[in-house]
Coordinates of C-alpha atoms in Angstrom, one line a residue:
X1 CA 224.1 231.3 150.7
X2 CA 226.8 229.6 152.3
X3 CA 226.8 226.5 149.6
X4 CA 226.8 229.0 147.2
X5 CA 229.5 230.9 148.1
X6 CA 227.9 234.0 148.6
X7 CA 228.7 234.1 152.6
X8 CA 231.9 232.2 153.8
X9 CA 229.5 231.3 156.9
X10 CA 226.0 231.4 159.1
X11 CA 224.2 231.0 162.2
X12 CA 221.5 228.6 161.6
X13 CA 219.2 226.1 163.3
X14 CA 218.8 222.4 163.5
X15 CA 217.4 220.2 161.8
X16 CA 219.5 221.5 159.0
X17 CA 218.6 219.1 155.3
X18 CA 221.9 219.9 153.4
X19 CA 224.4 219.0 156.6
X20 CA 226.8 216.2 154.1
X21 CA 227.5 220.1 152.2
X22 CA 228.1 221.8 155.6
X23 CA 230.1 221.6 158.6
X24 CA 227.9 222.3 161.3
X25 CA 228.5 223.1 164.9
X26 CA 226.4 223.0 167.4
X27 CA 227.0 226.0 169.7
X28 CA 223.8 226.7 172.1
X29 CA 220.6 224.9 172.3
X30 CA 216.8 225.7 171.8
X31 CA 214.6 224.9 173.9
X32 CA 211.4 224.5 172.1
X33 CA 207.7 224.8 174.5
X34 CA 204.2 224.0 174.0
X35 CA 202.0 227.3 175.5
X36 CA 198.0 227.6 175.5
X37 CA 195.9 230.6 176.6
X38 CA 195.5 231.0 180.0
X39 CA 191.7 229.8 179.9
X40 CA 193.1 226.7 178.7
X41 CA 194.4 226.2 182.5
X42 CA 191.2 224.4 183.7
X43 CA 190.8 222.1 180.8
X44 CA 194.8 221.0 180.1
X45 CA 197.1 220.9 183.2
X46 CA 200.7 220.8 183.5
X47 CA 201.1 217.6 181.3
X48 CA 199.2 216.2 178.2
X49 CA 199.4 212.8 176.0
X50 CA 200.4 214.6 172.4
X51 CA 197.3 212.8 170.2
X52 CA 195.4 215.2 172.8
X53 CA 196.7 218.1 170.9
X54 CA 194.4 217.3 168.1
X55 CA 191.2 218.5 169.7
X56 CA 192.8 221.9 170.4
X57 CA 192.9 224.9 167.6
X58 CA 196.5 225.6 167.1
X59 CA 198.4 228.6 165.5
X60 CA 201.7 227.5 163.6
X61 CA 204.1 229.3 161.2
X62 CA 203.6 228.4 157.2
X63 CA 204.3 224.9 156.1
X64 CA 207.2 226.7 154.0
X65 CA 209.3 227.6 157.6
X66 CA 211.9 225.5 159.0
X67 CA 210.3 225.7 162.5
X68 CA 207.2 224.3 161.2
X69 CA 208.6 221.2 159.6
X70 CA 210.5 220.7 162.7
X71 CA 207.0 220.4 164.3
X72 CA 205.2 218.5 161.7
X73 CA 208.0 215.9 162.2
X74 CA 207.9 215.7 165.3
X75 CA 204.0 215.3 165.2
X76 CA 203.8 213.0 162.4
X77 CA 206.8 210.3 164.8
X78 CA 203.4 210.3 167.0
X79 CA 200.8 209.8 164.0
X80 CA 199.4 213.3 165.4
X81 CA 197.4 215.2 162.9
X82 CA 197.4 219.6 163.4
X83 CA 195.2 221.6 160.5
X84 CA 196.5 225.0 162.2
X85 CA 193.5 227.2 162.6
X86 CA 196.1 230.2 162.4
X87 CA 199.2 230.5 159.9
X88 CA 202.2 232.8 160.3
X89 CA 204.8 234.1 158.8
X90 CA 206.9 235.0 161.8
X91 CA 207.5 233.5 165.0
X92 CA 207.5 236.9 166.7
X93 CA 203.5 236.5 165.9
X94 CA 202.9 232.8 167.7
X95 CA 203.0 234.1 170.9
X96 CA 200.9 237.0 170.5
X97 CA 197.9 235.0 168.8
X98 CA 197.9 232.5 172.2
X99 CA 197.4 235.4 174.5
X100 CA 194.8 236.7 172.6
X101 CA 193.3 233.2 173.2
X102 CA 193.4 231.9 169.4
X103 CA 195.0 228.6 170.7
X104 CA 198.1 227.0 171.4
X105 CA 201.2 227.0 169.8
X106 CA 205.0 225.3 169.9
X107 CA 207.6 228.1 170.1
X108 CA 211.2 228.5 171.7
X109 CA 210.9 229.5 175.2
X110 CA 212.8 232.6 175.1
X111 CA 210.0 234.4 172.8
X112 CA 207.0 233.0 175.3
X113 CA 208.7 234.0 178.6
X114 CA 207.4 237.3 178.5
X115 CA 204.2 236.4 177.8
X116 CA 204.3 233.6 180.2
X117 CA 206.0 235.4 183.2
X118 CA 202.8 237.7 182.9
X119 CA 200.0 235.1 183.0
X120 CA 199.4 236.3 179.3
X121 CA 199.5 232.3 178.9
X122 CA 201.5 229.5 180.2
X123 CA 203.3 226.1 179.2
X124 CA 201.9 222.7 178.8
X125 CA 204.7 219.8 179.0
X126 CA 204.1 216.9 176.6
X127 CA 204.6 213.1 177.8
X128 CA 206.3 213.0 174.3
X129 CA 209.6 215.6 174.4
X130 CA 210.1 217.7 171.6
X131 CA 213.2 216.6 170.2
X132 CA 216.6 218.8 170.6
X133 CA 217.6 221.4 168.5
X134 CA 220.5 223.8 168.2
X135 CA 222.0 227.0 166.8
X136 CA 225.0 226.3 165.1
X137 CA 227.8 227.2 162.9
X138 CA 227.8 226.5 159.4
X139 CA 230.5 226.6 157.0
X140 CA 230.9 225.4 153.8
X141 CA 233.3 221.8 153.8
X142 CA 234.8 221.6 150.9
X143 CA 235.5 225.8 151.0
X144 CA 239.5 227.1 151.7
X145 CA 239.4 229.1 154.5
X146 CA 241.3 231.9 155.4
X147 CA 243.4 233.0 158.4
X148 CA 240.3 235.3 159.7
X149 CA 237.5 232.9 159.2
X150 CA 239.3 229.9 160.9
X151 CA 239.9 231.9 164.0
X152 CA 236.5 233.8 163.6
X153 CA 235.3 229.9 164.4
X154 CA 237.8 229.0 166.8
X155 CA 236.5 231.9 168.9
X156 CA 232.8 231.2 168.3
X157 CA 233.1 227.1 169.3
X158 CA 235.4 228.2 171.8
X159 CA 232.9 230.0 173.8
X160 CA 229.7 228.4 173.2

């Protein structure tokens, strides 16, 4: 919508495709967890080599979501091959199919700690880090801004 023209600007998250059309700002980072079921605690401690992750069900989002090619990127750097067991549409959903015990699942760590705070399930680090990724502030480059969304940004990149 912002290339279009439709908005003048967005909050989105990296890794963004279309970034030569935008200007993008990084303004606070994600900080993207592995969790498992809480009957997973015996088999996979606090650590595991990432090709481990094959012999474990998993629950992703659809292969059509952002989050989830972030993930299969990430994977496929480390040859790892996931056929999810689980699909979803929302990532409000991830951490509510691990607690029920369907398997384990990637997810930013603000929508597990609930869950994890509660022994509902808990985090598994990889040897392999998931690679950084950001909110940010997009705005179309090539656009003429006006007086209100140039200090609108100011504001926003000033306080991040």
């Amino acid at each position: 919508m912002v290339n279009n023209g439709s908005i003048d600007f967005a909050f989105i998250t990296t890794p963004y495709e279309h970034k030569e059309e935008l200007d993008i700002c990084n303004i606070a980072i994600l900080n993207d967890i592995l969790i498992a079921p809480t009957r997973y605690k015996d088999i996979i401690n606090n650590e595991i080599n990432i090709k481990e992750l094959e012999k474990y069900p998993f629950i992703l989002l659809s292969k059509e979501m952002q989050f989830r090619e972030y993930i299969d990127a990430y994977l496929s750097k480390y040859n790892v091959h996931i056929n999810p067991v689980y699909e979803a549409d929302s990532s409000a959903l991830l951490a509510s199919f691990v607690e029920l015990g369907y398997g384990l699942t990637f997810i930013p760590d603000e929508m597990a700690n609930k869950a994890i705070n509660e022994n509902k399930c808990y985090k598994i680090n990889t040897k392999e880090p998931l690679p950084n990724r950001y909110i940010a502030f997009a705005i179309k480059k090539d656009k003429v801004h006006n007086s209100i969304i140039d200090a609108i940004k100011k504001e926003i990149l000033e306080n991040k």
